[in-house]
Coordinates of C-alpha atoms and ligand atoms in Angstrom, one line a residue:
X419 CA 137.3 90.1 73.5
X420 CA 137.3 88.4 69.9
X421 CA 135.8 85.6 69.0
X422 CA 138.4 83.5 67.4
X423 CA 138.0 80.1 65.9
X424 CA 140.6 77.2 66.2
X425 CA 139.1 75.5 62.8
X426 CA 140.2 77.0 59.6
X427 CA 137.3 77.9 57.3
X428 CA 136.2 76.3 54.1
X429 CA 137.0 78.4 50.9
X430 CA 134.1 80.8 50.0
X431 CA 131.5 79.8 48.2
X432 CA 129.6 81.6 45.2
X433 CA 126.6 83.3 46.8
X434 CA 123.0 81.8 45.9
X435 CA 121.5 85.2 46.0
X436 CA 121.9 87.8 43.8
X437 CA 124.1 90.2 45.6
X438 CA 125.2 92.5 42.7
X439 CA 121.5 93.6 42.2
X440 CA 121.4 94.1 45.6
X441 CA 124.4 96.3 45.4
X442 CA 122.9 98.9 42.8
X443 CA 119.8 98.9 45.3
X444 CA 121.7 99.8 48.3
X445 CA 123.6 102.7 46.1
X446 CA 125.2 105.0 48.9
X447 CA 124.6 102.8 51.7
X448 CA 128.0 101.8 53.2
X449 CA 128.6 97.7 52.1
X450 CA 131.7 95.4 52.8
X451 CA 132.1 92.2 50.6
X452 CA 135.7 91.6 51.3
X453 CA 135.2 87.9 52.1
X454 CA 137.5 87.5 55.5
X455 CA 135.5 90.5 56.9
X456 CA 132.4 89.5 56.2
X457 CA 133.3 85.8 57.7
X458 CA 134.9 87.7 60.6
X459 CA 131.9 89.5 61.5
X460 CA 129.7 86.6 60.9
X461 CA 130.9 85.5 64.0
X462 CA 130.0 85.7 67.9
X463 CA 131.0 84.1 70.9
X464 CA 129.4 80.8 69.9
X465 CA 133.0 78.7 70.5
X466 CA 132.1 78.7 73.9
X467 CA 130.2 75.7 73.0
X468 CA 132.3 73.0 71.2
X469 CA 129.0 71.4 70.1
X470 CA 128.6 75.0 68.2
X471 CA 131.8 75.4 67.5
X472 CA 131.5 72.7 65.3
X473 CA 128.3 73.4 63.9
X474 CA 128.9 77.1 62.8
X475 CA 132.4 77.8 62.1
X476 CA 131.9 77.9 58.3
X477 CA 128.5 80.0 58.2
X478 CA 129.0 83.4 57.1
X479 CA 127.3 86.3 55.4
X480 CA 127.8 87.2 51.7
X481 CA 127.8 91.1 52.5
X482 CA 127.6 93.2 55.1
X483 CA 125.5 96.6 55.2
X484 CA 126.3 99.3 57.6
X485 CA 122.7 102.0 57.6
X486 CA 123.9 105.1 59.3
X487 CA 119.8 105.6 60.4
X488 CA 116.2 104.0 60.2
X489 CA 115.9 105.8 56.9
X490 CA 118.5 103.5 55.1
X491 CA 117.4 100.3 57.5
X492 CA 114.0 100.7 55.7
X493 CA 115.8 100.8 52.0
X494 CA 118.2 97.3 53.3
X495 CA 115.0 95.5 54.6
X496 CA 112.6 96.7 51.3
X497 CA 115.8 95.6 49.1
X498 CA 115.9 92.0 51.0
X499 CA 112.6 91.5 50.7
X500 CA 112.2 92.4 47.0
X501 CA 115.4 89.8 46.5
X502 CA 114.4 87.5 48.8
X503 CA 117.8 87.9 50.3
X504 CA 118.1 86.6 54.3
X505 CA 119.0 89.4 56.7
X506 CA 120.7 88.9 60.0
X507 CA 120.8 91.7 62.5
X508 CA 124.5 91.9 64.1
X509 CA 125.4 94.7 66.9
X510 CA 128.5 93.9 69.2
X511 CA 128.6 89.9 68.4
X512 CA 128.8 89.1 71.9
X513 CA 126.1 86.5 71.9
X514 CA 126.8 82.8 73.1
X515 CA 124.8 80.8 71.0
X516 CA 125.5 82.1 67.4
X517 CA 122.7 84.5 67.8
X518 CA 123.9 86.8 65.2
X519 CA 125.4 84.1 63.0
X520 CA 123.4 84.3 59.6
X521 CA 122.9 80.6 59.0
X522 CA 121.9 80.9 55.3
X523 CA 124.3 83.6 54.1
X524 CA 122.8 86.9 52.8
X525 CA 123.2 90.3 54.6
X526 CA 124.6 91.1 57.9
X527 CA 122.8 94.2 59.2
X528 CA 125.6 96.1 61.2
X529 CA 123.1 98.0 63.6
X530 CA 125.7 99.8 65.5
X531 CA 125.6 103.0 63.3
X532 CA 122.6 104.1 65.3
X533 CA 123.6 105.3 68.4
X534 CA 122.6 108.0 70.7
X535 CA 119.6 109.0 73.3
X536 CA 116.5 110.5 71.9
X537 CA 115.1 111.6 75.3
X538 CA 115.1 110.7 79.0
X539 CA 112.8 112.1 81.4
X540 CA 112.7 110.5 85.0
X541 CA 112.9 107.0 85.0
X542 CA 112.8 106.0 81.2
X543 CA 115.3 106.2 78.6
X544 CA 114.5 106.3 74.9
X545 CA 118.0 105.5 72.9
X546 CA 118.6 104.1 69.3
X547 CA 119.0 100.2 69.2
X548 CA 122.8 100.3 68.3
X549 CA 123.9 102.8 71.5
X550 CA 126.6 100.9 73.5
X551 CA 125.1 99.9 77.0
X552 CA 127.9 101.6 78.9
X553 CA 127.7 105.0 76.7
X554 CA 124.2 104.9 77.7
X555 CA 124.9 104.8 81.1
X556 CA 127.9 107.5 80.9
X557 CA 125.5 109.9 79.0
X558 CA 123.0 109.6 81.9
X559 CA 125.4 110.0 85.0
X560 CA 124.4 113.4 85.6
X561 CA 120.8 112.6 85.9
X562 CA 121.4 110.2 88.8
X563 CA 119.5 107.4 86.8
X564 CA 121.2 104.6 85.4
X565 CA 120.1 101.6 83.3
X566 CA 118.2 98.6 85.6
X567 CA 120.1 95.5 84.6
X568 CA 123.0 95.2 81.9
X569 CA 125.0 91.8 80.4
X570 CA 128.4 91.5 82.0
X571 CA 129.2 92.6 78.6
X572 CA 128.0 96.1 78.9
X573 CA 131.2 97.5 78.0
X574 CA 130.8 96.1 74.2
X575 CA 127.0 95.0 74.1
X576 CA 124.6 97.2 72.4
X577 CA 120.8 98.0 74.1
X578 CA 119.3 96.3 71.3
X579 CA 121.3 93.4 71.4
X580 CA 120.7 92.6 74.9
X581 CA 116.9 93.1 74.6
X582 CA 117.1 90.5 71.2
X583 CA 119.7 87.9 72.1
X584 CA 119.9 88.8 76.1
X585 CA 118.5 87.7 79.4
X586 CA 119.2 89.7 82.3
X587 CA 122.6 90.3 84.5
X588 CA 123.7 92.9 87.0
X589 CA 121.0 94.2 88.4
X590 CA 118.8 91.3 88.2
X591 CA 119.0 90.4 92.2
X592 CA 117.0 93.4 92.2
X593 CA 114.6 93.8 89.0
X594 CA 114.6 90.2 87.5
X595 CA 115.2 89.5 84.0
X596 CA 114.2 91.3 80.7
X597 CA 111.3 89.1 80.9
X598 CA 109.8 90.3 83.7
X599 CA 106.8 92.9 83.1
X600 CA 107.9 96.5 83.1
X601 CA 112.0 95.8 82.3
X602 CA 111.0 96.7 78.3
X603 CA 108.8 99.5 77.8
X604 CA 108.8 100.0 74.2
X605 CA 110.8 98.8 71.0
X606 CA 110.7 100.5 67.5
X607 CA 110.6 97.9 64.6
X608 CA 110.8 97.8 60.8
X609 CA 109.6 95.2 59.3
X610 CA 110.8 92.9 56.4
X611 CA 108.4 94.0 53.5
X612 CA 108.5 95.1 50.2
X613 CA 107.2 98.3 51.8
X614 CA 108.8 98.1 55.2
X615 CA 106.7 99.3 58.0
X616 CA 107.4 101.1 61.2
X617 CA 105.9 99.6 64.2
X618 CA 105.8 101.2 68.1
X619 CA 105.9 98.1 70.6
X620 CA 104.5 98.9 73.3
X621 CA 104.5 97.4 77.0
X622 CA 103.3 93.9 76.7
X623 CA 103.9 94.1 73.1
X624 CA 107.4 94.7 73.1
X625 CA 108.4 91.6 74.3
X626 CA 107.4 90.4 70.6
X627 CA 111.3 91.2 70.1
X628 CA 112.6 90.2 73.7
X629 CA 115.2 87.6 72.8
X630 CA 113.7 86.7 69.4
X631 CA 117.4 86.6 68.0
X632 CA 115.8 89.6 65.7
X633 CA 113.5 87.0 64.3
X634 CA 110.3 89.7 64.7
X635 CA 111.7 92.8 63.2
X636 CA 114.8 94.8 63.1
X637 CA 114.6 97.0 66.3
X638 CA 115.7 100.9 65.7
X639 CA 114.9 102.0 69.1
X640 CA 114.4 101.2 72.7
X641 CA 112.7 102.8 75.7
X642 CA 113.9 101.7 78.9
X643 CA 113.3 101.8 82.3
X644 CA 115.7 103.6 84.7
X645 CA 117.1 102.9 88.6
X646 CA 118.8 105.2 90.7
X647 CA 122.7 105.4 89.8
X648 CA 123.7 104.5 93.8
X649 CA 127.5 105.1 94.4
X650 CA 128.2 101.3 93.9
X651 CA 131.1 99.7 96.3
X652 CA 132.7 96.4 94.6
X653 CA 133.1 93.7 97.6
X654 CA 134.7 90.7 97.4
X655 CA 134.3 88.3 100.8
X656 CA 136.2 85.2 101.6
X657 CA 134.3 81.8 103.1
X658 CA 135.9 78.6 104.0
X659 CA 133.3 76.8 102.2
X660 CA 131.3 77.4 98.7
X661 CA 127.7 76.2 100.5
X662 CA 128.7 79.1 103.2
X663 CA 128.8 81.8 100.4
X664 CA 125.9 80.8 99.2
X665 CA 123.8 81.0 102.1
X666 CA 125.2 84.7 102.9
X667 CA 124.4 85.4 99.3
X668 CA 121.3 83.8 99.7
X669 CA 120.5 85.9 102.8
X670 CA 121.7 89.0 101.0
X671 CA 119.5 88.5 98.2
X672 CA 116.5 88.1 100.6
X673 CA 117.1 91.0 102.4
X674 CA 115.0 94.1 100.5
X675 CA 116.4 97.0 102.6
X676 CA 119.8 96.3 101.3
X677 CA 120.4 97.8 98.0
X678 CA 122.5 95.6 95.9
X679 CA 123.3 95.1 92.3
X680 CA 125.3 92.1 91.9
X681 CA 125.7 89.0 94.3
X682 CA 127.7 85.9 92.8
X683 CA 129.1 83.2 94.9
X684 CA 132.3 81.5 93.0
X685 CA 133.4 78.2 93.9
X686 CA 137.2 78.1 95.0
X687 CA 138.3 75.7 92.1
X688 CA 137.6 78.6 89.6
X689 CA 139.7 81.5 91.2
X690 CA 142.8 80.7 90.5
X691 CA 142.2 82.0 87.0
X692 CA 141.3 85.3 88.0
X693 CA 144.1 87.1 87.1
X694 CA 144.5 90.2 88.5
X695 CA 141.6 89.5 91.2
X696 CA 143.4 86.7 92.8
X697 CA 145.4 88.6 95.6
X698 CA 141.5 89.1 97.2
X699 CA 140.8 85.2 96.5
X700 CA 142.9 83.8 99.2
X701 CA 143.5 79.6 98.0
X702 CA 141.0 77.4 99.0
X703 CA 138.6 79.6 99.7
X704 CA 135.4 80.0 97.8
X705 CA 134.2 84.0 97.5
X706 CA 130.9 86.1 97.6
X707 CA 131.4 89.2 94.7
X708 CA 129.0 92.1 95.6
X709 CA 128.1 95.1 94.1
X710 CA 126.5 97.3 97.1
X711 CA 125.0 100.8 97.5
X712 CA 127.7 102.8 99.6
X713 CA 124.6 103.4 102.2
X714 CA 123.7 100.0 102.7
X715 CA 127.5 98.6 103.8
X716 CA 126.8 98.5 106.8
X717 CA 123.8 96.2 107.2
X718 CA 126.0 94.1 104.5
X719 CA 128.7 93.7 106.5
X720 CA 126.2 92.8 109.6
X721 CA 124.8 89.5 107.2
X722 CA 128.6 88.7 105.7
X723 CA 130.7 89.4 108.4
X724 CA 129.8 86.7 110.8
X725 CA 130.6 83.8 108.3
X726 CA 133.3 85.6 105.8
X727 CA 136.2 87.9 105.6
X728 CA 136.2 91.1 103.3
X729 CA 139.1 90.8 101.1
X730 CA 138.4 93.5 98.9
X731 CA 135.8 96.8 98.7
X732 CA 136.4 99.6 96.3
X733 CA 134.2 102.3 94.2
X734 CA 133.0 100.4 91.2
X735 CA 134.7 101.3 88.3
X736 CA 134.3 100.5 84.4
X737 CA 136.0 103.1 82.7
X738 CA 138.9 102.6 79.9
X739 CA 142.0 100.9 81.6
X740 CA 139.7 99.0 84.1
X741 CA 138.3 95.6 84.3
X742 CA 135.1 95.8 86.6
X743 CA 134.4 93.3 89.1
X744 CA 131.1 92.5 87.4
X745 CA 133.5 91.0 84.5
X746 CA 134.3 88.2 86.5
X747 CA 130.2 87.3 86.8
X748 CA 127.6 85.8 84.7
X749 CA 129.2 84.4 81.7
X750 CA 132.7 86.2 82.1
X751 CA 133.6 83.5 84.9
X752 CA 133.6 81.5 81.9
X753 CA 135.6 83.4 79.8
X754 CA 138.3 83.9 82.7
X755 CA 138.6 80.2 82.5
X756 CA 138.8 80.0 78.9
X757 CA 141.5 82.3 78.5
X758 CA 144.2 79.8 79.9
X759 CA 142.0 76.4 79.0
X760 CA 139.6 76.0 75.8
X761 CA 138.8 72.8 77.1
X762 CA 135.8 73.5 79.3
X763 CA 132.2 74.5 78.4
X764 CA 129.1 75.9 80.4
X765 CA 125.5 75.3 81.2
X766 CA 122.7 77.6 81.8
X767 CA 120.4 76.8 84.9
X768 CA 117.3 78.1 86.8
X769 CA 117.1 76.8 90.3
X770 CA 113.6 76.1 91.7
X771 CA 112.8 79.1 94.1
X772 CA 111.5 76.7 96.8
X773 CA 114.2 74.7 97.6
X774 CA 116.9 76.5 96.5
X775 CA 119.7 75.8 99.0
X776 CA 118.5 72.1 98.7
X777 CA 118.6 72.1 94.9
X778 CA 122.0 73.8 94.6
X779 CA 123.8 71.5 97.3
X780 CA 122.3 68.1 95.2
X781 CA 123.4 69.9 91.9
X782 CA 127.4 70.3 93.3
X783 CA 127.2 66.8 95.1
X784 CA 126.0 65.0 92.1
X785 CA 128.9 66.0 89.7
X786 CA 131.8 66.8 91.8
X787 CA 134.7 68.0 90.0
X788 CA 133.2 67.6 86.7
X789 CA 130.9 71.0 87.2
X790 CA 132.6 73.7 88.9
X791 CA 129.5 76.3 90.8
X792 CA 129.0 79.7 90.3
X793 CA 125.3 81.1 91.3
X794 CA 123.8 84.5 90.0
X795 CA 121.5 85.2 92.6
X796 CA 118.3 87.1 90.6
X797 CA 114.6 88.1 91.4
X798 CA 112.3 85.7 88.8
X799 CA 108.7 86.1 88.9
X800 CA 108.7 88.3 92.2
X801 CA 110.8 85.3 94.3
X802 CA 114.4 85.3 94.9
X803 CA 116.3 82.4 93.2
X804 CA 119.4 81.6 91.7
X805 CA 120.4 80.9 87.9
X806 CA 123.8 79.5 87.0
X807 CA 126.0 79.2 84.3
X808 CA 128.5 76.2 85.7
X809 CA 132.1 75.5 84.5
X810 CA 131.8 71.8 83.1
X811 CA 134.6 70.1 82.0
X812 CA 133.9 68.9 78.7
X813 CA 134.2 65.2 77.2
X814 CA 131.4 64.5 75.0
X815 CA 128.0 65.7 73.4
X816 CA 126.3 62.6 74.9
X817 CA 127.9 63.6 78.5
X818 CA 126.9 67.3 78.2
X819 CA 123.1 66.2 77.3
X820 CA 123.1 63.4 80.2
X821 CA 124.2 66.2 82.6
X822 CA 121.7 68.6 81.4
X823 CA 119.0 65.8 81.4
X824 CA 120.0 65.3 84.9
X825 CA 119.6 68.9 85.8
X826 CA 116.2 68.6 84.5
X827 CA 115.2 65.9 86.0
X828 CA 116.1 67.1 89.1
X829 CA 114.0 70.3 88.7
X830 CA 116.6 72.9 87.4
X831 CA 115.6 74.5 84.3
X832 CA 118.0 74.5 81.6
X833 CA 118.4 76.6 78.9
X834 CA 120.2 74.9 76.5
X835 CA 123.4 77.2 75.2
X836 CA 124.8 74.3 72.6
X837 CA 121.7 74.9 70.2
X838 CA 121.0 77.7 67.8
X839 CA 117.3 77.5 67.8
X840 CA 115.2 79.7 69.7
X841 CA 112.8 76.6 70.6
X842 CA 115.9 74.3 71.8
X843 CA 117.4 76.9 74.0
X844 CA 114.3 78.2 75.6
X845 CA 113.3 76.5 79.3
X846 CA 110.0 75.4 77.6
X847 CA 111.6 73.9 74.2
X848 CA 109.2 75.9 72.3
X849 CA 108.7 79.4 70.7
X850 CA 107.0 82.1 72.4
X851 CA 103.5 81.8 70.9
X852 CA 103.5 85.7 70.6
X853 CA 106.5 85.7 69.2
X854 CA 105.9 83.0 66.5
X855 CA 102.0 84.8 65.5
X856 CA 104.0 88.6 65.3
X857 CA 106.5 87.1 62.8
X858 CA 104.1 86.0 60.2
X859 CA 102.7 89.4 60.3
X860 CA 106.4 91.2 60.3
X861 CA 108.4 88.6 58.1
X862 CA 105.8 86.6 56.1
X863 CA 109.1 85.2 53.9
X864 CA 110.9 84.1 57.2
X865 CA 114.2 86.3 56.0
X866 CA 115.0 87.5 59.2
X867 CA 117.7 85.6 60.6
X868 CA 116.6 82.2 59.3
X869 CA 116.9 78.6 61.1
X870 CA 116.8 80.4 64.6
X871 CA 112.7 80.5 65.0
X872 CA 112.3 76.7 63.7
X873 CA 108.3 76.5 64.6
X874 CA 107.8 79.3 61.7
X875 CA 106.7 77.7 58.3
X876 CA 107.2 80.6 55.6
X877 CA 103.3 81.0 53.7
X878 CA 104.6 79.8 50.2
X879 CA 102.3 82.6 48.7
X880 CA 104.4 85.4 50.4
Ligands
FAD2216 C1 131.7 86.6 78.1 C2 130.4 86.8 78.0 C3 129.6 87.1 79.1 C4 127.7 87.8 78.9 N1 127.1 87.8 80.0 C5 125.7 87.8 79.8 C6 125.0 88.3 80.9 O1 125.8 88.5 81.9 N2 123.7 88.2 80.6 C7 122.9 88.5 79.4 O2 122.1 88.4 79.3 N3 124.1 88.0 78.1 C8 125.2 87.5 78.6 N4 126.4 87.2 77.4 C9 125.6 87.6 76.1 C10 125.7 88.7 75.5 O3 127.0 89.2 75.5 C11 124.3 89.5 75.6 O4 123.4 89.1 75.3 C12 124.2 91.0 74.9 O5 123.5 92.0 75.8 C13 124.6 91.1 73.3 O6 124.1 92.4 72.9 P1 125.2 92.4 71.4 O7 124.8 94.1 71.1 O8 126.5 91.9 71.5 O9 124.5 91.6 70.6 P2 124.4 90.8 69.2 O10 125.3 89.5 69.9 O11 125.3 91.4 68.2 O12 123.6 90.2 68.5 C14 122.5 89.3 69.8 C15 121.0 89.1 68.9 O13 120.4 90.2 69.2 C16 119.9 89.9 67.4 N5 119.9 91.9 67.6 C17 121.0 92.8 67.8 N6 120.7 93.8 67.6 C18 119.5 93.9 67.1 C19 118.1 94.7 66.4 N7 118.6 96.0 66.7 N8 117.3 94.5 66.2 C20 117.1 93.1 66.0 N9 117.9 92.2 66.5 C21 119.0 92.4 67.0 C22 120.9 89.5 66.4 O14 120.3 89.3 65.3 C23 121.4 88.5 67.5 O15 119.9 87.0 67.3 C24 127.7 87.7 77.6 C25 128.5 86.8 76.8 C26 130.0 86.9 76.9 C27 130.7 86.5 75.6

């Protein structure tokens, strides 16, 4: 995957910061200031949004710093604090809302040099924040454990990037999202001060860095809970009608005895863009993509066999040269479509658990061909419900906002993926109070990823 823009960048502007002095401070640390490289790495996947593509195309850091260990992270943080230079952490750069795009220039801190598992015990792993999620699961394979959940970008994304920028994904049908208590056990952070501190955030306190876009500290290590690594079987089931696929998926999601990792109904209008998967997606049929533990296949088929036809069944694979089945779900569904047509975009919805089926049916009826559905069954606050990233045939920003407002009026939460700030993008349209308060303690000058937590006002005396 590559974050390519269709717009031409503007010429490089001189930096407003004292980068020459910073370079001296950081002698011995790997630095990159070649403008084209810096500009390319200052991007993520914000271009899925036509609105953000306009807004962010010209944003760039001034320099990249690539620490090899926590001691170098501390030196970089101290130098940025001393010289009042913004610092934005970048991991794999697969975020969708410009989370890792430095809005005010400065340093882009490439955290991917901090890798490796510190320790593992039954049900828990402690890993460096820049570790790739796929590598973590590979390293743990022999122990019989795996991460509870991962984004569909698992083959590129890092553990730290997921915690700081993501929400949930494959596995959330059983364990819920990252916000659920117990899904992040501890985080070690470096503060952005002239004398940076190391803080260990444990249990509830670890939520202070969850989906804060790196505005509340540089995460160097994470302790994450694990799940049994079942032999997973990828299955595709075809249905005559989308709501039949949805109903079967809902029944599976509710069946607590069936061990599952992914349940995704996808509308028949979307599957023609599915490349290698097309032979298993009969024309005109909606599909259900599932990852089921081998031992649960019998009861699984007892539910879906009543209504649909199994078109594909094989052990899950995610090694080199393969495209895992989960790379057709979550926001990879959007990517599959964007490969051949850049005119569409997407929404991020959370449906009400107490009228889930009605609510899904209503939104499908309300927007017709303008919004093509695929849902992700998840657990949320102990209930089974669905999130969705439907494909939207984009026309204007006004229409986009109107569609989101209509969803909210109908009781479907929207996490707006067409804005850059934490506040506007959150379901509740405000910053998390704990995160806002914590930021004052760990980043009093507001130098960490400035512009992303807009409610924070830096103390002029700091
Ligand atoms: C095709 C596609 C599918 C996706 N599917 C999913 C999905 O299923 N679920 C999901 O939740 N997301 C999904 N995403 C979004 C994204 O891939 C994930 O959130 C991913 O976990 C981000 O990890 P990353 O390493 O790329 O982080 P980056 O994009 O590099 O960073 C994300 C944010 O975290 C901050 N950050 C990164 N590392 C640190 C650190 N060590 N300390 C402090 N801050 C840090 C960055 O500043 C940035 O604000 C998808 C994106 C794409 C393009």
